[in-house]
Coordinates of N, CA and C in Angstrom, one line a residue:
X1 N 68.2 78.8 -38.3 CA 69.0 77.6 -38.8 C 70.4 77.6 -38.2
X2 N 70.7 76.4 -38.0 CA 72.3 76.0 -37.6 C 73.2 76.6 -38.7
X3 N 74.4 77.2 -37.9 CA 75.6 77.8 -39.1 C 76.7 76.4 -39.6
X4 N 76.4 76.1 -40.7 CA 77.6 75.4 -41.1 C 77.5 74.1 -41.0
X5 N 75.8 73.9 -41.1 CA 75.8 72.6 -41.1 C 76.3 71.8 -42.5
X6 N 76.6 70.3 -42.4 CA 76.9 69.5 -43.2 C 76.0 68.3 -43.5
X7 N 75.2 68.5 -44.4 CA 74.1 67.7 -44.9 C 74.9 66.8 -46.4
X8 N 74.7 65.4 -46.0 CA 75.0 64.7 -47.3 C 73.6 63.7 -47.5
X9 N 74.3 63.1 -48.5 CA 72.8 61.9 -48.9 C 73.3 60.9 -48.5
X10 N 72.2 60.2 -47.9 CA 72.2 59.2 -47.8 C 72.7 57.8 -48.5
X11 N 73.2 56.6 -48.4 CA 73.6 55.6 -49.3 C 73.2 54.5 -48.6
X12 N 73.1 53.0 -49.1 CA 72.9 51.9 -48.3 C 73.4 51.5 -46.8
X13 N 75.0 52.0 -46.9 CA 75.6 51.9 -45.8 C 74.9 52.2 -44.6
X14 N 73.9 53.8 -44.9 CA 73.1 54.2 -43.4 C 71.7 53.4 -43.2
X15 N 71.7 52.3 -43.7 CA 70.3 52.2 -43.5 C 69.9 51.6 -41.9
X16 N 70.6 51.2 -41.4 CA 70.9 51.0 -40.1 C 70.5 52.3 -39.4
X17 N 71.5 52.9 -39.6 CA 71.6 53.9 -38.8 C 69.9 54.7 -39.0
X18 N 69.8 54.8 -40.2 CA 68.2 55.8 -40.3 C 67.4 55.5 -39.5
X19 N 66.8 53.3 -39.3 CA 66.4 52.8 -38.8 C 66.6 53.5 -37.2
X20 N 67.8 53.6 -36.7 CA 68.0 53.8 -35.5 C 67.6 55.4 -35.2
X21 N 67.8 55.9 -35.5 CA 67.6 57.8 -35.6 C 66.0 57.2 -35.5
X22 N 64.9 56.8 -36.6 CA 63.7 57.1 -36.2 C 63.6 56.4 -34.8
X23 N 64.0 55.3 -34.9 CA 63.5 54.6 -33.6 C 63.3 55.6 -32.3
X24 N 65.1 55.8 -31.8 CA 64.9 57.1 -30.8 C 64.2 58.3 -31.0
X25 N 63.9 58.8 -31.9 CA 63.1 59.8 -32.6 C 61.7 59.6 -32.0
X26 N 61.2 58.4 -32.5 CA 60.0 58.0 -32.1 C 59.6 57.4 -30.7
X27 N 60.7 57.1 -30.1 CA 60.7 56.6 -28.5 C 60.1 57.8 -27.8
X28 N 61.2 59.0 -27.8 CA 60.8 59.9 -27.0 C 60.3 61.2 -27.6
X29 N 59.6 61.0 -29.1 CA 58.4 62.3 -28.9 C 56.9 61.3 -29.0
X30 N 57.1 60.1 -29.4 CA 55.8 59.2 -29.9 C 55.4 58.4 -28.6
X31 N 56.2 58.4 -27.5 CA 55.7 57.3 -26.3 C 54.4 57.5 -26.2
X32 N 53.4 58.4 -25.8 CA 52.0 58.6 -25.7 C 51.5 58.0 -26.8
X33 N 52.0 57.9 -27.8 CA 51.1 57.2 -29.3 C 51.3 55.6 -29.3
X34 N 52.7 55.2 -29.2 CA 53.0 53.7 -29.3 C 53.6 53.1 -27.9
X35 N 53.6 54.0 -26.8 CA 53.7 53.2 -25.2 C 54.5 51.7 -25.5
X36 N 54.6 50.7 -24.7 CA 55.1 50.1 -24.9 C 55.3 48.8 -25.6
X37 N 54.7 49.2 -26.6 CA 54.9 48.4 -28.0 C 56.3 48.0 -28.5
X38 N 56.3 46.7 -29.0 CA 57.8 46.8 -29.4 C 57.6 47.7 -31.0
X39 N 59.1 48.1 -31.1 CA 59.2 49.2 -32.4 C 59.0 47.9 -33.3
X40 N 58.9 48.1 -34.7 CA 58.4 46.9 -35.7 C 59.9 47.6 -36.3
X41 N 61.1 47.1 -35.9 CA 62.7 47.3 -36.1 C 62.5 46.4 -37.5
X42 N 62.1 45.3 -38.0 CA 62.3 44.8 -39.0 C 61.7 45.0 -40.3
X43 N 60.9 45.6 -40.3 CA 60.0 46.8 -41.0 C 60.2 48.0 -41.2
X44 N 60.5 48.6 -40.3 CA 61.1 50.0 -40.4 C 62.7 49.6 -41.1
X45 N 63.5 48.5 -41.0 CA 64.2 48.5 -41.8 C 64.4 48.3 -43.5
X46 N 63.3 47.3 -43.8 CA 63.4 46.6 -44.9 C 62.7 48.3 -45.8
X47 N 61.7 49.1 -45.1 CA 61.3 50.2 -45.6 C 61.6 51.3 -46.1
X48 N 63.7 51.5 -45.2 CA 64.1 52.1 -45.6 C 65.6 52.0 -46.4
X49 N 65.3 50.8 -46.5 CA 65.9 49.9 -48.0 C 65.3 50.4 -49.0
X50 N 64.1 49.9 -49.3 CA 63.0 50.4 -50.5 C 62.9 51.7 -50.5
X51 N 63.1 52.8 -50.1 CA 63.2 54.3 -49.9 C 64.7 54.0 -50.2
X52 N 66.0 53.9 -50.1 CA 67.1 54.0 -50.4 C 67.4 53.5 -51.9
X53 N 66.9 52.8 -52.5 CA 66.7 51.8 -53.9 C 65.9 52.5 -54.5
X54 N 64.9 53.4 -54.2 CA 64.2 54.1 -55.2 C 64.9 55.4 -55.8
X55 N 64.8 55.6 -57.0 CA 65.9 56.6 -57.8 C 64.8 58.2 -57.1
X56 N 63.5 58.1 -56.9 CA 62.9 58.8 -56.9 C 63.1 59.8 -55.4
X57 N 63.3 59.3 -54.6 CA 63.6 59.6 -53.1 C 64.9 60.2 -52.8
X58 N 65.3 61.1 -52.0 CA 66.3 61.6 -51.9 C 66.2 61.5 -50.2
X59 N 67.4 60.9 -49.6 CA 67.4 61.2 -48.2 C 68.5 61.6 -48.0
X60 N 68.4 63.1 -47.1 CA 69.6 63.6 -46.7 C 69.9 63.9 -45.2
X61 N 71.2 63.5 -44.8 CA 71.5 63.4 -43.4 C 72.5 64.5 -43.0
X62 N 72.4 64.5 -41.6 CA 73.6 65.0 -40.9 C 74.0 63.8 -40.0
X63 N 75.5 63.8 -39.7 CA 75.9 63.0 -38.8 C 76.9 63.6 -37.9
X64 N 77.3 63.2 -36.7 CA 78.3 63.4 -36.0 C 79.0 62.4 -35.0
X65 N 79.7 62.8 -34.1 CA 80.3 61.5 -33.8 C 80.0 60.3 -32.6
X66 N 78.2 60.5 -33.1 CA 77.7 59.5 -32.5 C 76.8 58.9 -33.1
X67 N 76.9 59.5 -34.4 CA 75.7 59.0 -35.4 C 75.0 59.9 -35.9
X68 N 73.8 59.5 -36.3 CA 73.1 60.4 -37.3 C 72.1 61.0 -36.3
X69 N 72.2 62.3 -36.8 CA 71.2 63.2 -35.7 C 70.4 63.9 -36.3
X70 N 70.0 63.7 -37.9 CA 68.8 64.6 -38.4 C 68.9 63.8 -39.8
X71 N 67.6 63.5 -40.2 CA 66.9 62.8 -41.2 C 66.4 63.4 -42.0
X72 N 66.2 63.7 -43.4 CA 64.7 64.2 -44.1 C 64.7 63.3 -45.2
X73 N 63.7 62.6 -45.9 CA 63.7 61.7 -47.0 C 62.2 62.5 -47.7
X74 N 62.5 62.8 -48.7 CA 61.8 63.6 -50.1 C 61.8 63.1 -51.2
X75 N 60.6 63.6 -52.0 CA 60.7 62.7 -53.3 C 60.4 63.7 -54.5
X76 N 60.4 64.9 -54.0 CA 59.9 65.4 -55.2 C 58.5 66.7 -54.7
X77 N 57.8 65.6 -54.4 CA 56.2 66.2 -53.9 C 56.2 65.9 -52.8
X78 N 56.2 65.1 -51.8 CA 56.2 64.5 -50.4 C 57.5 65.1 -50.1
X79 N 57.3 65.0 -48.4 CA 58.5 65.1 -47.2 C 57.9 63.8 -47.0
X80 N 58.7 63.1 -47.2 CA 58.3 61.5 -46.7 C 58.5 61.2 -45.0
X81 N 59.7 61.7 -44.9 CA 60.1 61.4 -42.8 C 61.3 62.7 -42.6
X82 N 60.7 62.9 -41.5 CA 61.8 64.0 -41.2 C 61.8 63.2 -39.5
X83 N 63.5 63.9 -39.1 CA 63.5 63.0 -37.4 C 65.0 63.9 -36.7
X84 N 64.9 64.1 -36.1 CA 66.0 64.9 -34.9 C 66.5 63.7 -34.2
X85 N 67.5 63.6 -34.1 CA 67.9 63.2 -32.6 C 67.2 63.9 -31.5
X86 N 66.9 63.1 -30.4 CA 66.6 63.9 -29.1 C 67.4 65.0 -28.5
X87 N 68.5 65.1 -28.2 CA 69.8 65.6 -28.1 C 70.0 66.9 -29.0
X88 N 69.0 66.7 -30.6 CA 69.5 68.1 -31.1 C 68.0 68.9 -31.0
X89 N 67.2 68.4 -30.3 CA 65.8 69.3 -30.7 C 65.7 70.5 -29.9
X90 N 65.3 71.3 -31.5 CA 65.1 72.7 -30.7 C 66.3 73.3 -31.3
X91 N 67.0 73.0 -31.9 CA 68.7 73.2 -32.9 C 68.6 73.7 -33.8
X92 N 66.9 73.3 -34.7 CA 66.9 74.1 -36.2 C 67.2 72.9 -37.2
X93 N 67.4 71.7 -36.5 CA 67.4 71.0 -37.9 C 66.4 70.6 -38.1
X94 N 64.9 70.6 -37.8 CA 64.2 69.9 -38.2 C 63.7 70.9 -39.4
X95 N 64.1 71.6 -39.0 CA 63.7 73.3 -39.6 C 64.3 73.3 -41.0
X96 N 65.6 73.1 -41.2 CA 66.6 72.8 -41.8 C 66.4 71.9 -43.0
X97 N 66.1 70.8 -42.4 CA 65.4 69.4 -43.4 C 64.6 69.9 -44.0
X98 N 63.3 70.2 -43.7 CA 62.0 70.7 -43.6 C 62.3 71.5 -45.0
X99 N 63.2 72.3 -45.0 CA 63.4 73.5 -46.3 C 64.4 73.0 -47.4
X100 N 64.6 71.9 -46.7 CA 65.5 71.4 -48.4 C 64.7 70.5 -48.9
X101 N 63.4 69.6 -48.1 CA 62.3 69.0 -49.1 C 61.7 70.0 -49.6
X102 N 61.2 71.3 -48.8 CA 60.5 72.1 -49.7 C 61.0 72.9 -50.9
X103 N 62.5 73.0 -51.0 CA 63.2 73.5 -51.6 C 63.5 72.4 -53.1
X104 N 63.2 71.0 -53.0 CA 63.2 70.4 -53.7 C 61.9 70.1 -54.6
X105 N 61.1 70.6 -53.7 CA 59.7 70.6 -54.5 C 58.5 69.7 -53.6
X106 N 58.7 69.5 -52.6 CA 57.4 68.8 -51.7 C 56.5 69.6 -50.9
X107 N 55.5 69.0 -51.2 CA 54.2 70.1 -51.1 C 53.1 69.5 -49.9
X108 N 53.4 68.4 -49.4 CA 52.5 67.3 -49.0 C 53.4 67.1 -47.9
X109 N 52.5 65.9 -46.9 CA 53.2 65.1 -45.9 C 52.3 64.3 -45.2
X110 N 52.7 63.3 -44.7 CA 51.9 63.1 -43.3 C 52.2 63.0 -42.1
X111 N 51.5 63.0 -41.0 CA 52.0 63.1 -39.5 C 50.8 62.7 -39.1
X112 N 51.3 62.2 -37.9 CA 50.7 61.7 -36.7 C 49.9 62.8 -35.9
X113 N 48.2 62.2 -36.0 CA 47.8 63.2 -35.6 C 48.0 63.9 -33.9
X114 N 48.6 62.7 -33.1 CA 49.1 63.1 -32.1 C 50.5 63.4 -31.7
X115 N 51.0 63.9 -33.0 CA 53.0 64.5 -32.9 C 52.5 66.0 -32.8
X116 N 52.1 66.0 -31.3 CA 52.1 67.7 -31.4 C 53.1 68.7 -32.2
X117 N 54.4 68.1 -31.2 CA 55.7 68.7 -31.4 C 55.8 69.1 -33.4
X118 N 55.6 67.9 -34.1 CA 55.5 68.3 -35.6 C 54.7 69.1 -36.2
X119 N 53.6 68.8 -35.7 CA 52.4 69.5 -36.5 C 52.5 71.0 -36.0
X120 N 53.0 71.3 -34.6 CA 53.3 72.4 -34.9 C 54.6 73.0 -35.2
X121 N 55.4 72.6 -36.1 CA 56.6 72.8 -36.6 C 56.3 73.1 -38.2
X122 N 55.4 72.2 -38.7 CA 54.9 72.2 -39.8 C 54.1 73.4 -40.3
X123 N 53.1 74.0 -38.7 CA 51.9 75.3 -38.9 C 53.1 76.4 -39.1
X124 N 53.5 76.5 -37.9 CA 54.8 77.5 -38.1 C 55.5 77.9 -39.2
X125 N 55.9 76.9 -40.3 CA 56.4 77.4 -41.7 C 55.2 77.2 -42.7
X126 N 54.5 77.6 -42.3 CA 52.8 77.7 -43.1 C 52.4 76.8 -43.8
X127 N 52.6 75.6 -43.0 CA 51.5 74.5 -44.4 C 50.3 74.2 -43.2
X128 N 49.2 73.4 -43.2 CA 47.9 73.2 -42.7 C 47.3 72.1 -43.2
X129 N 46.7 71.3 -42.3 CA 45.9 70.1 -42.7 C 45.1 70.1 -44.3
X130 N 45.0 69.0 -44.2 CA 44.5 69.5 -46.2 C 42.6 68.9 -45.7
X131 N 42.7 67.8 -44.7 CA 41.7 67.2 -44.2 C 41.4 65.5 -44.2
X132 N 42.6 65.4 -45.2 CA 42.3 64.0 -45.3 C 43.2 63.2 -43.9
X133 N 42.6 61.6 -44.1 CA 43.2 61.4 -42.8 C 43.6 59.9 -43.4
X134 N 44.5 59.0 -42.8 CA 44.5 57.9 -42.9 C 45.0 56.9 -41.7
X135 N 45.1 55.4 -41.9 CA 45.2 55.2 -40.7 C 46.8 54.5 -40.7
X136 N 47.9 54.7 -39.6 CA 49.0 54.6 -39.8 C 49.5 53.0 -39.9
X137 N 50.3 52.5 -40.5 CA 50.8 51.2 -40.6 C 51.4 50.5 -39.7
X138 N 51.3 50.9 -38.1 CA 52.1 50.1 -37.2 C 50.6 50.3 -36.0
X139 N 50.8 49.0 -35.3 CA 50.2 49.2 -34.4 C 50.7 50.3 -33.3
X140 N 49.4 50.9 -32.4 CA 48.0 50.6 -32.5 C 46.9 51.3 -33.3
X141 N 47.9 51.7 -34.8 CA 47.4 52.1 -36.2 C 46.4 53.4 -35.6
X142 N 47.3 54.1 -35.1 CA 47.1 55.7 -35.0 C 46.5 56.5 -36.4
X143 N 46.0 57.7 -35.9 CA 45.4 58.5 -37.5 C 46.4 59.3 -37.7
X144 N 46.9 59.2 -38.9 CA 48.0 60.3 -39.6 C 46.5 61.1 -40.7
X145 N 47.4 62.7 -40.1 CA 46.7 63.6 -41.3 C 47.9 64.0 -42.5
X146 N 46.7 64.6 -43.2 CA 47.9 64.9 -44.3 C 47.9 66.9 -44.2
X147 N 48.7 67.2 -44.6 CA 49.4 68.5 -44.9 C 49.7 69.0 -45.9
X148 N 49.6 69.9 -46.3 CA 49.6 70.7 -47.1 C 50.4 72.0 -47.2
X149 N 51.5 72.3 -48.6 CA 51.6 73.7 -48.3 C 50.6 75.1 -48.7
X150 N 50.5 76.1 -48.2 CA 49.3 77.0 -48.2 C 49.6 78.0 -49.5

């Protein structure tokens, strides 16, 4: 883990910004999954409005002074989204996030079954497919598995 990091929560003000963090997040570890698709920007926004409005969800960020560079949104039982800046991977924040959902109590997740980079970030701190699968919400409606901790 990073020393001295500074994690706050999220508020309406970032929802922009979250929007933007997954985008790049997803540009450059998901290109093989969603190639040149346009991102569904107005969706992924209105989404993480409804995630910001829910009392039940907690999303907590880091920022710096170029923006937001690590995401995690939790509810309790779920890691709902976790996302790095490109710029910080490999830094420990995903690692970081990762243990303050689990620390909060999330037991679950889903990912893409072709985010190598995640899934094995996820085997590494010991959780494992549960088996179920579903199909993901954006085109070209890729299979997300679900996860489990062990």
């Amino acid at each position: 883990m990073t020393q001295g990091t500074l994690w706050r929560r999220a508020t309406v003000d970032d929802v922009v910004a979250l929007r933007d963090l997954e985008r790049v997040a997803s540009r450059a570890g998901l290109a093989h999954v969603f190639g040149d698709l346009p991102y569904p920007d107005d969706d992924v926004l209105a989404r993480w409005a409804l995630l910001l409005d829910d009392p039940e969800v907690v999303v907590d960020v880091v920022d710096d002074e170029q923006g937001l560079v690590v995401l995690a949104a939790h509810d309790g039982s779920t890691l709902r989204h976790l996302a790095v800046r490109p710029d910080h991977w490999s830094a420990g924040l995903g690692r970081e996030g990762f243990a303050r959902a689990e620390a909060a109590g999330a037991r679950r997740l889903w990912v893409l079954e072709a985010n190598a980079r995640a899934r094995a970030l996820y085997e590494s701190l010991g959780w494992a497919p549960t088996g179920l699968t579903q199909e993901c919400p954006w085109p070209p409606y890729p299979t997300e598995m679900e996860y489990a901790a062990r």
